[in-house]
mmCIF file of C-alpha atoms and ligand atoms in Angstrom:
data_model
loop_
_atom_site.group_PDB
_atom_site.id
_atom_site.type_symbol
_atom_site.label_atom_id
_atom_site.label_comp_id
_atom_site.label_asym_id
_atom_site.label_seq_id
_atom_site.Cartn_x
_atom_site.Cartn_y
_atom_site.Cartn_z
ATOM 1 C CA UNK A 705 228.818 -52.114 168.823
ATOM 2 C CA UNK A 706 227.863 -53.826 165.605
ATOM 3 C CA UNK A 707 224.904 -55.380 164.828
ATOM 4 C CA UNK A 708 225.127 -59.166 165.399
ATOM 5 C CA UNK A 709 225.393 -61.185 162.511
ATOM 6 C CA UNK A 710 222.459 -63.105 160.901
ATOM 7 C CA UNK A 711 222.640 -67.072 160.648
ATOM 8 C CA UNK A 712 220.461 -68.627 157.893
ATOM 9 C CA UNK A 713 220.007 -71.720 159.698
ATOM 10 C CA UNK A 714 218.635 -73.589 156.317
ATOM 11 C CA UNK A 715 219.379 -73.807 152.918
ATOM 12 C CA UNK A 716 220.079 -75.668 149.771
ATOM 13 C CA UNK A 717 223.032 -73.588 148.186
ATOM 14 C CA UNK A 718 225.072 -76.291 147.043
ATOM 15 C CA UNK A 719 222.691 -76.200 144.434
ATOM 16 C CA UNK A 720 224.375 -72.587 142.972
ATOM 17 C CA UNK A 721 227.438 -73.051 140.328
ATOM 18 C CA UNK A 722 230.577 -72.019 141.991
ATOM 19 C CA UNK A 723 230.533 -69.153 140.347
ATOM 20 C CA UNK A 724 227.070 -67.929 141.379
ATOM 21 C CA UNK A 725 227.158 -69.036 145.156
ATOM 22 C CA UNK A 726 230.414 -66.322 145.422
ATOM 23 C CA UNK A 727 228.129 -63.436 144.456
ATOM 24 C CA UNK A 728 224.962 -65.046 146.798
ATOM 25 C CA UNK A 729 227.532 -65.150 149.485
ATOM 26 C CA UNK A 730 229.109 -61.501 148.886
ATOM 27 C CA UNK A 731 225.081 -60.361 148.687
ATOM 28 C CA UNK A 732 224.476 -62.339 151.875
ATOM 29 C CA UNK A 733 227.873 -60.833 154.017
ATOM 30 C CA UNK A 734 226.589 -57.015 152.682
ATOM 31 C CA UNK A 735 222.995 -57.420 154.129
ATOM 32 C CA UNK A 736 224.932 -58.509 157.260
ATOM 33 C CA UNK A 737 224.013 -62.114 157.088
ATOM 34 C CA UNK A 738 227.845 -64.166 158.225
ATOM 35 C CA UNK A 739 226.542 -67.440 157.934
ATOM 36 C CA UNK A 740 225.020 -70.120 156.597
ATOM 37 C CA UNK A 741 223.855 -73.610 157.024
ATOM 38 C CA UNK A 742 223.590 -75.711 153.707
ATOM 39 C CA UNK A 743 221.749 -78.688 154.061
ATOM 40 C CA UNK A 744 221.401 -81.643 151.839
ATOM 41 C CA UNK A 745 218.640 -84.119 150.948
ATOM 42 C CA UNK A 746 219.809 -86.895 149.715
ATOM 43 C CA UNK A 747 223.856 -88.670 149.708
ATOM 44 C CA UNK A 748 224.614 -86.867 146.404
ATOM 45 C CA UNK A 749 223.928 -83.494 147.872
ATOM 46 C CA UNK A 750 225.352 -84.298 151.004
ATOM 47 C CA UNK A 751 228.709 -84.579 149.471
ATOM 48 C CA UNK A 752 228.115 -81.370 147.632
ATOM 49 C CA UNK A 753 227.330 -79.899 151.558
ATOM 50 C CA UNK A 754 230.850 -81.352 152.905
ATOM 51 C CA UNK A 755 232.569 -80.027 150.240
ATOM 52 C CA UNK A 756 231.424 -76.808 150.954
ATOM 53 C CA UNK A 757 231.274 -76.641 154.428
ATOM 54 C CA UNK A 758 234.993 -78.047 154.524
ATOM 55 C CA UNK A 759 236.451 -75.252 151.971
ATOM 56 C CA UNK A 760 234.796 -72.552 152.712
ATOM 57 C CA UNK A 761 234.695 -71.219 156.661
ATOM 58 C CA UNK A 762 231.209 -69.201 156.628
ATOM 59 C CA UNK A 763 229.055 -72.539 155.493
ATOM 60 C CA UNK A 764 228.503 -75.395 157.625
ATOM 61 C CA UNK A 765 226.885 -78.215 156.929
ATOM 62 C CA UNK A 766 223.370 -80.194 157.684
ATOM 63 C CA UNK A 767 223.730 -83.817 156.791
ATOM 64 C CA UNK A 768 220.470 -86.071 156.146
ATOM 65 C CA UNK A 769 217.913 -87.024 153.509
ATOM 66 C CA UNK A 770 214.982 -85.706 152.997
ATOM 67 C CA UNK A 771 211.567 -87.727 153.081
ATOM 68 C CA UNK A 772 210.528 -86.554 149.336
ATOM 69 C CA UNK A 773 214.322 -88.063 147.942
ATOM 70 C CA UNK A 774 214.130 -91.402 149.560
ATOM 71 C CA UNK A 775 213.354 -93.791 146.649
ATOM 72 C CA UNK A 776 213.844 -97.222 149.350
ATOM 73 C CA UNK A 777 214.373 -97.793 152.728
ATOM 74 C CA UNK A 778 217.351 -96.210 153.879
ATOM 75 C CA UNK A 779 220.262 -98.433 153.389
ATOM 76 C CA UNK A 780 223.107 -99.346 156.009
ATOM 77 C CA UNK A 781 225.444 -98.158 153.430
ATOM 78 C CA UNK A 782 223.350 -94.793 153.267
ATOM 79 C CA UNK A 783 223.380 -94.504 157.347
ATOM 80 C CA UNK A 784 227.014 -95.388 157.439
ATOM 81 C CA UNK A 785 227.902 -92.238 154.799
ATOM 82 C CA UNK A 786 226.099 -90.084 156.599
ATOM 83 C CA UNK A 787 227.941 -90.863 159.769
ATOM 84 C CA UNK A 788 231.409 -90.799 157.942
ATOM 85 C CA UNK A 789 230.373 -87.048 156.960
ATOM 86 C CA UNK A 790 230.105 -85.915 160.627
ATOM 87 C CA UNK A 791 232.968 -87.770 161.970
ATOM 88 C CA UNK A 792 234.977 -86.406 158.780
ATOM 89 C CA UNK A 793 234.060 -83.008 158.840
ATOM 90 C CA UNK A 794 233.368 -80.937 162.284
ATOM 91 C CA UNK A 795 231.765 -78.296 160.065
ATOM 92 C CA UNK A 796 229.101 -80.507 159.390
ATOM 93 C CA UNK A 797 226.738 -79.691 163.058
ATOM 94 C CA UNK A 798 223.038 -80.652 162.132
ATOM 95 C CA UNK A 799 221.234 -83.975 160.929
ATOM 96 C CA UNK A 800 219.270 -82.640 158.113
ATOM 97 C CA UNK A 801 217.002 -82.434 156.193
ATOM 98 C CA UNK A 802 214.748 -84.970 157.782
ATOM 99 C CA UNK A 803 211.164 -85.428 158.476
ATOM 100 C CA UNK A 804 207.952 -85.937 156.894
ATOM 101 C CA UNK A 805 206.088 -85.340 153.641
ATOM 102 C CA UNK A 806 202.502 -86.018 153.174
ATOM 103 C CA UNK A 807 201.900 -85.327 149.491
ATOM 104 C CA UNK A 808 200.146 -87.282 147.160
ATOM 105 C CA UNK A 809 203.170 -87.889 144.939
ATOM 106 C CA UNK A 810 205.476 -88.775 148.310
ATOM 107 C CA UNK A 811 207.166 -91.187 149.235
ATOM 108 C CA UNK A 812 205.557 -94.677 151.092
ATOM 109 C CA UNK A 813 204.647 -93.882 154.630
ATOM 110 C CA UNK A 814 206.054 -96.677 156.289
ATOM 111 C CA UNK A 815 209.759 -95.766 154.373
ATOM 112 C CA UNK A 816 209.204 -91.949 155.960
ATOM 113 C CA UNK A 817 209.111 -92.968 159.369
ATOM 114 C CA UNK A 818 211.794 -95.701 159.362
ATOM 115 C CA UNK A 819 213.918 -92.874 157.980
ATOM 116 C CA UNK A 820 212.785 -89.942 160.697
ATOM 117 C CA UNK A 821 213.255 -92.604 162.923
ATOM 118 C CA UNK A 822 217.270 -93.495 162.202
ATOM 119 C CA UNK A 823 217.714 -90.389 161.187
ATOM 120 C CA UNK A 824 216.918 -89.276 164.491
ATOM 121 C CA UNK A 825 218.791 -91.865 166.143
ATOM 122 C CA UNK A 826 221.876 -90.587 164.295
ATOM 123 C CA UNK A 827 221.581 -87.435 165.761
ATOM 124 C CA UNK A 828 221.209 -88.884 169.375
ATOM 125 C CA UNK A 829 224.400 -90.955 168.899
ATOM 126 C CA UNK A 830 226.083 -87.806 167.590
ATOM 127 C CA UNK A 831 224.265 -85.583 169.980
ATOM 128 C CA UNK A 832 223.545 -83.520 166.995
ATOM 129 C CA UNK A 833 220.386 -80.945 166.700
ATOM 130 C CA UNK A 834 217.951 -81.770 164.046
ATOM 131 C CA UNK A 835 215.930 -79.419 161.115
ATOM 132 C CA UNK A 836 213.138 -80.889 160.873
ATOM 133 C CA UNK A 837 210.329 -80.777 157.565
ATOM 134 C CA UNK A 838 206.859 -81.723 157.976
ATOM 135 C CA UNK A 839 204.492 -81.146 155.089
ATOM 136 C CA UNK A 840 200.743 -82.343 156.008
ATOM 137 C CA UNK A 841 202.376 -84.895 158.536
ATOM 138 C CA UNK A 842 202.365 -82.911 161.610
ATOM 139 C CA UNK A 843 200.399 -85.280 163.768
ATOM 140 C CA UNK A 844 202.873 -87.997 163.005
ATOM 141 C CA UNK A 845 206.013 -85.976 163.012
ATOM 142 C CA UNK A 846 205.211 -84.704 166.908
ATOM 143 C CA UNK A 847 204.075 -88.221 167.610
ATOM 144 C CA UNK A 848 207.616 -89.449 166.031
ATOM 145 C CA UNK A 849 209.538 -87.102 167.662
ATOM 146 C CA UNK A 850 208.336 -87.911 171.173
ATOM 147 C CA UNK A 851 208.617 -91.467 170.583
ATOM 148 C CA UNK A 852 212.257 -91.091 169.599
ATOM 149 C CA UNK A 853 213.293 -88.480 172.127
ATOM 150 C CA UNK A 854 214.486 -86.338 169.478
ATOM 151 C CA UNK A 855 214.109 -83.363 171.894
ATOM 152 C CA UNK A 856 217.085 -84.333 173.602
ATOM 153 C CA UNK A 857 218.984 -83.454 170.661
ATOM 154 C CA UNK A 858 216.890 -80.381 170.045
ATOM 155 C CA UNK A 859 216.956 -78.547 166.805
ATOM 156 C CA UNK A 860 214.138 -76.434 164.666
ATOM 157 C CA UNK A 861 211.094 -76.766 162.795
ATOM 158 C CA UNK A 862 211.901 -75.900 159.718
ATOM 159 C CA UNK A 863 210.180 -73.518 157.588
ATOM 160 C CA UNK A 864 207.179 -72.909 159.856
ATOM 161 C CA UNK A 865 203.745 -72.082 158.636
ATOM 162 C CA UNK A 866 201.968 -73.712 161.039
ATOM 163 C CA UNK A 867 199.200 -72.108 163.901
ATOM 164 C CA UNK A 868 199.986 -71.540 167.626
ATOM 165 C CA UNK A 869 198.797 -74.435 168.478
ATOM 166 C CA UNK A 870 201.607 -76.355 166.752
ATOM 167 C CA UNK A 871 203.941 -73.595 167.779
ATOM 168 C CA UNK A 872 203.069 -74.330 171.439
ATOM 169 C CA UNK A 873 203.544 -77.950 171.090
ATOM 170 C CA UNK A 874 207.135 -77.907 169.250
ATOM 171 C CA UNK A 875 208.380 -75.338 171.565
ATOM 172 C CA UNK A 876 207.199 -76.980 175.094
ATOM 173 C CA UNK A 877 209.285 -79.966 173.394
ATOM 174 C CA UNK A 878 212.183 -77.052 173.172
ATOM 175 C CA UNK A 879 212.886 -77.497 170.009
ATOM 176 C CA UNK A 880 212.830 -73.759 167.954
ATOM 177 C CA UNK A 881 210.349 -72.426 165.384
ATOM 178 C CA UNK A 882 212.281 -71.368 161.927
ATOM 179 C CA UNK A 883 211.099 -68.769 160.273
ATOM 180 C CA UNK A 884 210.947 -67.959 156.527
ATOM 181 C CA UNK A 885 209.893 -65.264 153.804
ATOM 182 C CA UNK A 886 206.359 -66.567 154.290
ATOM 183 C CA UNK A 887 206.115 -64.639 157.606
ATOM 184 C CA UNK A 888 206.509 -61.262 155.081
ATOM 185 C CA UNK A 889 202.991 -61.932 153.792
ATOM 186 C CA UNK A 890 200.996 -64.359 155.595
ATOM 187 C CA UNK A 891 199.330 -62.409 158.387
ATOM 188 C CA UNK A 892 198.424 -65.680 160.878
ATOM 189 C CA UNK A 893 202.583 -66.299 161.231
ATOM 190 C CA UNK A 894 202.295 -62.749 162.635
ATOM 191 C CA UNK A 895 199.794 -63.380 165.528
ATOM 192 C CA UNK A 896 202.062 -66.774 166.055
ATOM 193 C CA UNK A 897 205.062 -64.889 166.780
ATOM 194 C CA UNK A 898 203.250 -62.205 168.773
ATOM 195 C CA UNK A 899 201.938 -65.013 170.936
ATOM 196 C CA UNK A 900 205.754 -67.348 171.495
ATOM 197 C CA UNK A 901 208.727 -65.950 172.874
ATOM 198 C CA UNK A 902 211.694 -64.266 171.465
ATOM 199 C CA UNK A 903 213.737 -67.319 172.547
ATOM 200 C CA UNK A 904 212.588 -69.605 170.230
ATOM 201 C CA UNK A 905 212.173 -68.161 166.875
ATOM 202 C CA UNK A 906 215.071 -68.587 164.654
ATOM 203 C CA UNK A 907 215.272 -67.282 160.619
ATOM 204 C CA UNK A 908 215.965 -68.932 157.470
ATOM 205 C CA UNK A 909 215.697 -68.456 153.485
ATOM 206 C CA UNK A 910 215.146 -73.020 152.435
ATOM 207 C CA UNK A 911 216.873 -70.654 149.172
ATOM 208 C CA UNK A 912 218.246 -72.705 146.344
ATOM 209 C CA UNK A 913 218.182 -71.154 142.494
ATOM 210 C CA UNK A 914 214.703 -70.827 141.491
ATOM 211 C CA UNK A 915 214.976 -70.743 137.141
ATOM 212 C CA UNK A 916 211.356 -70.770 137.206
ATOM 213 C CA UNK A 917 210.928 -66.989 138.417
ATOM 214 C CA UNK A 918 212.049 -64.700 135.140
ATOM 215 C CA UNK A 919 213.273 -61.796 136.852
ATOM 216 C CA UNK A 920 216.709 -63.364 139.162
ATOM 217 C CA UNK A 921 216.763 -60.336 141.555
ATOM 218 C CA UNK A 922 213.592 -62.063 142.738
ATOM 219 C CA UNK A 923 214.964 -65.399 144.059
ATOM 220 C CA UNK A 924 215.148 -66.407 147.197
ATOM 221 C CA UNK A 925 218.779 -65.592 148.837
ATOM 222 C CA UNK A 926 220.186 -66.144 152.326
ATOM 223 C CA UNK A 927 220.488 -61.848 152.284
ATOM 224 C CA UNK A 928 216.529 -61.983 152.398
ATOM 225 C CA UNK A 929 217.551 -62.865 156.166
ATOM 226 C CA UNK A 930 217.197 -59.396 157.239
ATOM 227 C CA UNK A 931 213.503 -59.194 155.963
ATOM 228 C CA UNK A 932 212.659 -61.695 158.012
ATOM 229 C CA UNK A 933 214.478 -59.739 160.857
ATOM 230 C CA UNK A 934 213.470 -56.865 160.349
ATOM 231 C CA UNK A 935 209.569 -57.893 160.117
ATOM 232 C CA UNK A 936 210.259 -59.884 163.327
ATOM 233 C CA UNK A 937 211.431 -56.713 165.152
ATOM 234 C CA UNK A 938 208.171 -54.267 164.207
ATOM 235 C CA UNK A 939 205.762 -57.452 165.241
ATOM 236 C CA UNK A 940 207.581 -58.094 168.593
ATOM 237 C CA UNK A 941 208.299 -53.905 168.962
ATOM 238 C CA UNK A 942 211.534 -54.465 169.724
ATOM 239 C CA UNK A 943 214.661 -52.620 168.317
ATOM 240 C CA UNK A 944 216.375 -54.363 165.704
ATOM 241 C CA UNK A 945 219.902 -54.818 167.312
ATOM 242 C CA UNK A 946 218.472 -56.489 170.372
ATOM 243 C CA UNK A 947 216.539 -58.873 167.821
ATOM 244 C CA UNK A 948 219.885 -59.308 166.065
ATOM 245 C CA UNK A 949 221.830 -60.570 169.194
ATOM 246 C CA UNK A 950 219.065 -62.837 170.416
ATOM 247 C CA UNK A 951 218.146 -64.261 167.250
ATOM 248 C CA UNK A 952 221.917 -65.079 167.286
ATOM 249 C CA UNK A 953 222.105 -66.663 170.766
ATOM 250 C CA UNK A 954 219.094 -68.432 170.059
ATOM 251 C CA UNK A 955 220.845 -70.627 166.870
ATOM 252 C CA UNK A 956 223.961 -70.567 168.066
ATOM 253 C CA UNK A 957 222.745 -72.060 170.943
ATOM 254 C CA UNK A 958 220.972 -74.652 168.976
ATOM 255 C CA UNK A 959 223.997 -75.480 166.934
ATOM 256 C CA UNK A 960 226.231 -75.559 169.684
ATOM 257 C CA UNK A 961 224.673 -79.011 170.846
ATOM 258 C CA UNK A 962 227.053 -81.344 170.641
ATOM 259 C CA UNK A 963 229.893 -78.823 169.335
ATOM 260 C CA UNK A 964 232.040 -78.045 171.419
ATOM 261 C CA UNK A 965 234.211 -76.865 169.633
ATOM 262 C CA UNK A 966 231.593 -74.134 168.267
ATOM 263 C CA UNK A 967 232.439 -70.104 169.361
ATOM 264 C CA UNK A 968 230.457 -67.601 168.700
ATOM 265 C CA UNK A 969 233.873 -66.287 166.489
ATOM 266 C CA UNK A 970 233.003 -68.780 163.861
ATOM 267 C CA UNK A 971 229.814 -66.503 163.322
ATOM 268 C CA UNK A 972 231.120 -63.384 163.549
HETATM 269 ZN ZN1 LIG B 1081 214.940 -77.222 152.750
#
């Protein structure tokens, strides 16, 4: 039997030129990586993600805007669009990205949370998972997730970094952990995975073009999937294939919510 295909459950490659996203995806398919979720953050980008996810059948779509691009509160024009791209396009399956960014150079609070908040409650209506961010917020983001029973929708944390203590309380809410290139170098993520089960750690690149590193064979691409595989299978001592096939299950799974439409052939 094959090897099971790697999702990258989050990225930002609508950002690549036409051109450059055909070689990222022929780099992606050789490393064994079949799909990949593109996610916007704001309603321009969002109709860069439908285009793509509509033309081309190994990218689907994540729908939302993120908490560092909201310049207002979110509109009922805004909230409408996004709901026209899910009804429009099936290929479109998660509500992000959404969540919370505590920077000193982000957005107002108080326009953060009303966002989460309806961003969440799209995903309810649509009973659509959620990727969620949270950057220095993660107090408030658990706190806003309860309060909105966004773990009824389920979904991932996005990009985790975070201790076991976090990793505990995300998971008991049964939404999964996502995990990125960070968990290459930064030794804690490796006790954290060590100490959660296999079934709720899914992988992910967050890759977009990244001009600012000289050398491009250095960037970021959803084909750096199978590092983050790979490393996964020597902490947890497993053998890579059976990684493969449950890190599979466990976002297909996740995206399934609310799909029914979704087989496992759309992966494969
Ligand atoms: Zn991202």
């Amino acid at each position: 039997m094959n090897t099971f295909p790697m999702i990258d459950s989050h990225t930002h490659v609508y950002s690549y030129s036409e051109n450059e996203l055909k070689h990222v995806m022929d780099r992606a398919f050789k490393y064994g990586v079949s799909t990949i979720i593109d996610s916007s953050v704001d309603i321009a980008s969002a109709q860069k993600v439908d285009k793509l996810s509509s033309e081309n059948k190994n990218i689907f779509g994540g729908i939302g805007i993120h908490p560092q691009n909201l310049k207002a509160t979110i509109s009922k024009k805004e909230i409408s669009e996004i709901y026209n791209y899910f009804s429009n396009n099936k290929k479109n399956i998660v509500v992000s990205e959404i969540g919370l960014d505590f920077q000193s150079n982000s957005p107002d609070r108080i326009i953060q949370y009303d966002a989460f908040r309806k961003q969440i409650g799209i995903a309810r209506e649509l009973n659509k998972p959620i990727i969620f961010h949270s950057r220095n917020s993660i107090k408030e983001t658990i706190k806003i997730l309860k309060e909105e029973r966004a773990f009824e929708v389920g979904g991932a944390m996005h990009y985790f970094q975070s201790n076991l203590n976090i990793a505990n309380e995300i998971t008991h809410m049964g939404f999964k952990l996502s995990f990125a290139k960070p968990l290459l170098r930064n030794i804690n993520l490796e006790s954290v995975i060590k100490n959660i089960s296999l079934e709720d750690i899914i992988i992910e690149t967050d890759s977009a073009p990244q001009p600012f590193k000289k050398n491009r064979s250095n960037w970021t691409e959803p084909k750096d999937c199978k590092l983050i595989v790979d490393k996964i299978a020597r902490i947890k001592g497993y053998q890579k294939d059976a990684i493969h096939q449950k890190i599979f299950f466990n976002t297909f799974n996740m995206l399934k919510n609310g799909s029914r439409w979704l087989e496992t052939s759309h992966f494969m």
